mmCIF file of C-alpha atoms in Angstrom:
data_model
loop_
_atom_site.group_PDB
_atom_site.id
_atom_site.type_symbol
_atom_site.label_atom_id
_atom_site.label_comp_id
_atom_site.label_asym_id
_atom_site.label_seq_id
_atom_site.Cartn_x
_atom_site.Cartn_y
_atom_site.Cartn_z
ATOM 1 C CA MET C 1 92.899 112.926 92.982
ATOM 2 C CA LEU C 2 90.509 115.500 95.720
ATOM 3 C CA ASN C 3 94.022 116.689 97.289
ATOM 4 C CA LEU C 4 95.733 117.517 93.427
ATOM 5 C CA THR C 5 92.801 119.683 92.308
ATOM 6 C CA SER C 6 91.247 120.623 96.160
ATOM 7 C CA PRO C 7 94.526 121.284 98.774
ATOM 8 C CA ASP C 8 92.144 122.711 100.359
ATOM 9 C CA LEU C 9 88.524 121.024 100.856
ATOM 10 C CA PHE C 10 91.237 118.114 101.028
ATOM 11 C CA SER C 11 92.874 118.924 103.773
ATOM 12 C CA LYS C 12 89.484 120.363 105.581
ATOM 13 C CA LEU C 13 87.573 116.314 104.686
ATOM 14 C CA ASN C 14 90.845 115.069 105.940
ATOM 15 C CA THR C 15 90.721 116.310 108.998
ATOM 16 C CA PHE C 16 86.465 116.046 109.894
ATOM 17 C CA VAL C 17 86.056 113.050 107.683
ATOM 18 C CA PHE C 18 88.764 110.214 105.836
ATOM 19 C CA GLY C 19 91.065 110.455 109.702
ATOM 20 C CA PRO C 20 88.097 109.806 111.912
ATOM 21 C CA LEU C 21 86.271 107.370 109.383
ATOM 22 C CA GLY C 22 90.301 105.856 109.073
ATOM 23 C CA THR C 23 91.153 105.775 111.765
ATOM 24 C CA ILE C 24 87.848 103.807 113.371
ATOM 25 C CA PHE C 25 88.570 101.331 110.585
ATOM 26 C CA LEU C 26 92.060 100.451 111.592
ATOM 27 C CA ASN C 27 90.745 100.372 115.791
ATOM 28 C CA LEU C 28 87.937 97.533 114.527
ATOM 29 C CA ILE C 29 90.962 95.516 112.406
ATOM 30 C CA LYS C 30 92.853 95.964 115.942
ATOM 31 C CA MET C 31 90.223 94.807 117.915
ATOM 32 C CA LEU C 32 89.355 91.508 116.366
ATOM 33 C CA VAL C 33 92.612 90.578 115.129
ATOM 34 C CA VAL C 34 93.432 88.894 118.986
ATOM 35 C CA PRO C 35 90.275 87.120 119.047
ATOM 36 C CA ILE C 36 90.081 85.577 115.261
ATOM 37 C CA VAL C 37 94.062 84.211 116.051
ATOM 38 C CA PHE C 38 92.681 82.948 119.172
ATOM 39 C CA PHE C 39 89.426 81.513 118.372
ATOM 40 C CA SER C 40 90.942 79.985 114.897
ATOM 41 C CA LEU C 41 93.760 78.602 116.386
ATOM 42 C CA THR C 42 92.960 76.935 119.397
ATOM 43 C CA LEU C 43 89.315 75.122 117.169
ATOM 44 C CA GLY C 44 91.995 74.216 114.351
ATOM 45 C CA VAL C 45 94.130 72.367 116.790
ATOM 46 C CA ALA C 46 91.355 70.949 118.454
ATOM 47 C CA GLY C 47 88.905 70.160 115.594
ATOM 48 C CA LEU C 48 92.372 67.982 114.277
ATOM 49 C CA GLY C 49 90.882 64.638 116.812
ATOM 50 C CA ASP C 50 94.575 62.918 117.442
ATOM 51 C CA PRO C 51 97.765 65.100 118.439
ATOM 52 C CA LYS C 52 100.556 63.142 116.636
ATOM 53 C CA LYS C 53 98.966 64.940 113.297
ATOM 54 C CA LEU C 54 99.633 68.100 115.242
ATOM 55 C CA GLY C 55 103.556 67.502 114.535
ATOM 56 C CA ARG C 56 103.058 66.975 110.746
ATOM 57 C CA ILE C 57 100.809 70.090 110.492
ATOM 58 C CA GLY C 58 102.582 71.621 112.531
ATOM 59 C CA ALA C 59 105.848 70.949 110.633
ATOM 60 C CA GLU C 60 103.751 71.635 107.247
ATOM 61 C CA THR C 61 102.574 75.022 107.945
ATOM 62 C CA ILE C 62 106.348 76.156 109.336
ATOM 63 C CA ALA C 63 107.507 74.650 105.707
ATOM 64 C CA TYR C 64 104.944 76.917 103.760
ATOM 65 C CA PHE C 65 105.227 79.839 106.222
ATOM 66 C CA LEU C 66 108.886 80.058 105.414
ATOM 67 C CA SER C 67 108.544 79.358 101.682
ATOM 68 C CA THR C 68 106.054 82.283 101.196
ATOM 69 C CA THR C 69 107.856 84.722 103.697
ATOM 70 C CA ALA C 70 110.312 83.717 100.824
ATOM 71 C CA VAL C 71 108.793 84.465 97.759
ATOM 72 C CA ALA C 72 107.136 87.541 99.642
ATOM 73 C CA ILE C 73 110.737 89.435 100.528
ATOM 74 C CA ILE C 74 111.937 88.375 96.785
ATOM 75 C CA ILE C 75 109.240 90.456 95.043
ATOM 76 C CA GLY C 76 109.665 92.973 97.539
ATOM 77 C CA LEU C 77 113.419 92.733 97.080
ATOM 78 C CA ILE C 78 112.707 92.594 93.201
ATOM 79 C CA LEU C 79 109.683 95.370 93.447
ATOM 80 C CA ALA C 80 111.984 97.814 95.298
ATOM 81 C CA LEU C 81 115.157 98.017 93.108
ATOM 82 C CA VAL C 82 112.559 98.629 90.172
ATOM 83 C CA ILE C 83 110.481 100.951 92.007
ATOM 84 C CA LYS C 84 113.224 102.497 93.175
ATOM 85 C CA PRO C 85 110.928 104.332 95.764
ATOM 86 C CA GLY C 86 112.136 107.434 97.316
ATOM 87 C CA GLU C 87 113.932 108.302 94.623
ATOM 88 C CA ILE C 88 111.154 110.744 93.053
ATOM 89 C CA GLY C 89 110.397 114.070 94.686
ATOM 90 C CA SER C 90 112.388 115.802 97.265
ATOM 91 C CA TYR C 91 112.727 115.095 101.328
ATOM 92 C CA ASP C 92 114.350 116.784 103.842
ATOM 93 C CA THR C 93 115.596 114.153 106.595
ATOM 94 C CA SER C 94 117.875 116.237 107.871
ATOM 95 C CA SER C 95 115.409 116.100 111.974
ATOM 96 C CA ALA C 96 115.235 112.569 111.486
ATOM 97 C CA GLN C 97 116.308 110.485 114.152
ATOM 98 C CA TYR C 98 116.525 106.482 114.189
ATOM 99 C CA LYS C 99 118.019 104.783 116.753
ATOM 100 C CA ALA C 100 118.291 100.907 116.423
ATOM 101 C CA GLU C 101 118.027 98.705 118.717
ATOM 102 C CA GLU C 102 119.939 94.881 118.877
ATOM 103 C CA ALA C 103 117.768 92.457 117.880
ATOM 104 C CA PRO C 104 117.230 90.056 120.710
ATOM 105 C CA SER C 105 119.141 86.583 120.786
ATOM 106 C CA ILE C 106 117.092 83.366 119.232
ATOM 107 C CA ALA C 107 116.809 81.635 122.448
ATOM 108 C CA ASP C 108 115.060 84.817 124.105
ATOM 109 C CA THR C 109 113.092 84.890 121.276
ATOM 110 C CA LEU C 110 112.289 80.813 121.545
ATOM 111 C CA LEU C 111 112.255 81.855 125.739
ATOM 112 C CA ASN C 112 109.252 84.634 125.038
ATOM 113 C CA ILE C 113 107.074 81.996 122.497
ATOM 114 C CA ILE C 114 105.514 81.081 126.135
ATOM 115 C CA PRO C 115 103.391 83.972 127.896
ATOM 116 C CA THR C 116 103.693 84.046 131.405
ATOM 117 C CA ASN C 117 100.192 86.269 132.185
ATOM 118 C CA PRO C 118 98.205 85.141 128.612
ATOM 119 C CA VAL C 119 95.280 87.475 129.228
ATOM 120 C CA GLN C 120 98.569 90.163 129.143
ATOM 121 C CA ALA C 121 99.836 88.655 125.604
ATOM 122 C CA MET C 122 96.520 89.385 124.395
ATOM 123 C CA ALA C 123 95.972 92.986 125.853
ATOM 124 C CA GLU C 124 99.313 94.135 124.338
ATOM 125 C CA GLY C 125 99.238 92.261 121.435
ATOM 126 C CA ASN C 126 101.923 89.627 121.487
ATOM 127 C CA MET C 127 101.052 87.468 118.093
ATOM 128 C CA LEU C 128 103.306 84.593 118.729
ATOM 129 C CA GLN C 129 102.520 84.303 122.513
ATOM 130 C CA ILE C 130 98.832 84.295 121.632
ATOM 131 C CA ILE C 131 99.516 81.463 119.054
ATOM 132 C CA ALA C 132 101.106 79.433 121.621
ATOM 133 C CA PHE C 133 98.701 79.931 123.919
ATOM 134 C CA SER C 134 95.910 79.008 121.215
ATOM 135 C CA ILE C 135 97.954 76.039 120.133
ATOM 136 C CA LEU C 136 98.177 73.866 123.895
ATOM 137 C CA VAL C 137 94.159 75.596 124.795
ATOM 138 C CA GLY C 138 93.781 73.090 121.425
ATOM 139 C CA LEU C 139 95.509 70.633 122.447
ATOM 140 C CA CYS C 140 94.475 70.635 125.977
ATOM 141 C CA ILE C 141 90.814 70.230 124.578
ATOM 142 C CA THR C 142 91.382 67.804 121.902
ATOM 143 C CA ILE C 143 92.920 66.023 124.782
ATOM 144 C CA LEU C 144 90.576 65.885 127.254
ATOM 145 C CA GLY C 145 87.895 64.756 124.954
ATOM 146 C CA LYS C 146 84.477 64.657 126.545
ATOM 147 C CA LYS C 147 85.510 66.830 129.847
ATOM 148 C CA ALA C 148 86.705 69.754 128.014
ATOM 149 C CA ASP C 149 83.285 69.580 125.611
ATOM 150 C CA ALA C 150 81.330 72.395 127.256
ATOM 151 C CA LEU C 151 84.605 74.958 126.425
ATOM 152 C CA LEU C 152 85.219 73.670 122.674
ATOM 153 C CA LYS C 153 81.730 74.442 122.418
ATOM 154 C CA VAL C 154 82.331 78.494 123.963
ATOM 155 C CA VAL C 155 85.627 78.180 121.813
ATOM 156 C CA GLU C 156 82.833 77.296 118.637
ATOM 157 C CA GLN C 157 81.003 80.095 119.582
ATOM 158 C CA GLY C 158 83.949 82.423 119.883
ATOM 159 C CA ASN C 159 84.485 81.739 116.672
ATOM 160 C CA GLU C 160 81.351 82.308 114.765
ATOM 161 C CA LEU C 161 80.765 85.232 116.923
ATOM 162 C CA MET C 162 84.280 86.849 115.230
ATOM 163 C CA MET C 163 82.866 85.396 112.038
ATOM 164 C CA TYR C 164 79.839 87.739 111.708
ATOM 165 C CA LEU C 165 82.006 90.136 113.423
ATOM 166 C CA VAL C 166 84.000 90.805 110.219
ATOM 167 C CA ASN C 167 81.691 89.942 108.168
ATOM 168 C CA ARG C 168 79.275 92.388 109.436
ATOM 169 C CA THR C 169 82.605 94.938 110.226
ATOM 170 C CA GLY C 170 83.430 93.995 106.776
ATOM 171 C CA GLY C 171 80.334 95.742 104.781
ATOM 172 C CA SER C 172 78.794 92.560 104.069
ATOM 173 C CA VAL C 173 75.395 93.067 105.599
#
């Protein structure tokens, strides 16, 4: 609304207030995503107790993921057909460039799930590799039992820390 009523003021506020605040907010979210995924999944898998439960829960999770993804795609397609984004207004796309890259094969995708370096996967935010590593760590904590109690405690504390940070940076003080 401010952009419509006072474009000059909005431009200045966007440059010096809205832009930096938006960048800070996005950086805070990006900073928390990887540790939250790692600690939550590791703790969740370790909390299952019986490694046999992981197979059943894993199958149910994959089925749930695929079905919710299909629903989201259908909703997105329906909304795109109804709303028709991009049809209102004129856009100069003469200088726009896009080069489509070939998608990796299914075999490459499956092979890339296992990280060669979990720390690098976390630094790069490669979520599929982080998820695979978290599941393996949680499974090993479960299998080791009492021997891994100290590590389980660290993961629990890490999860508590991440939840505290999410609640504090999310605005609920």
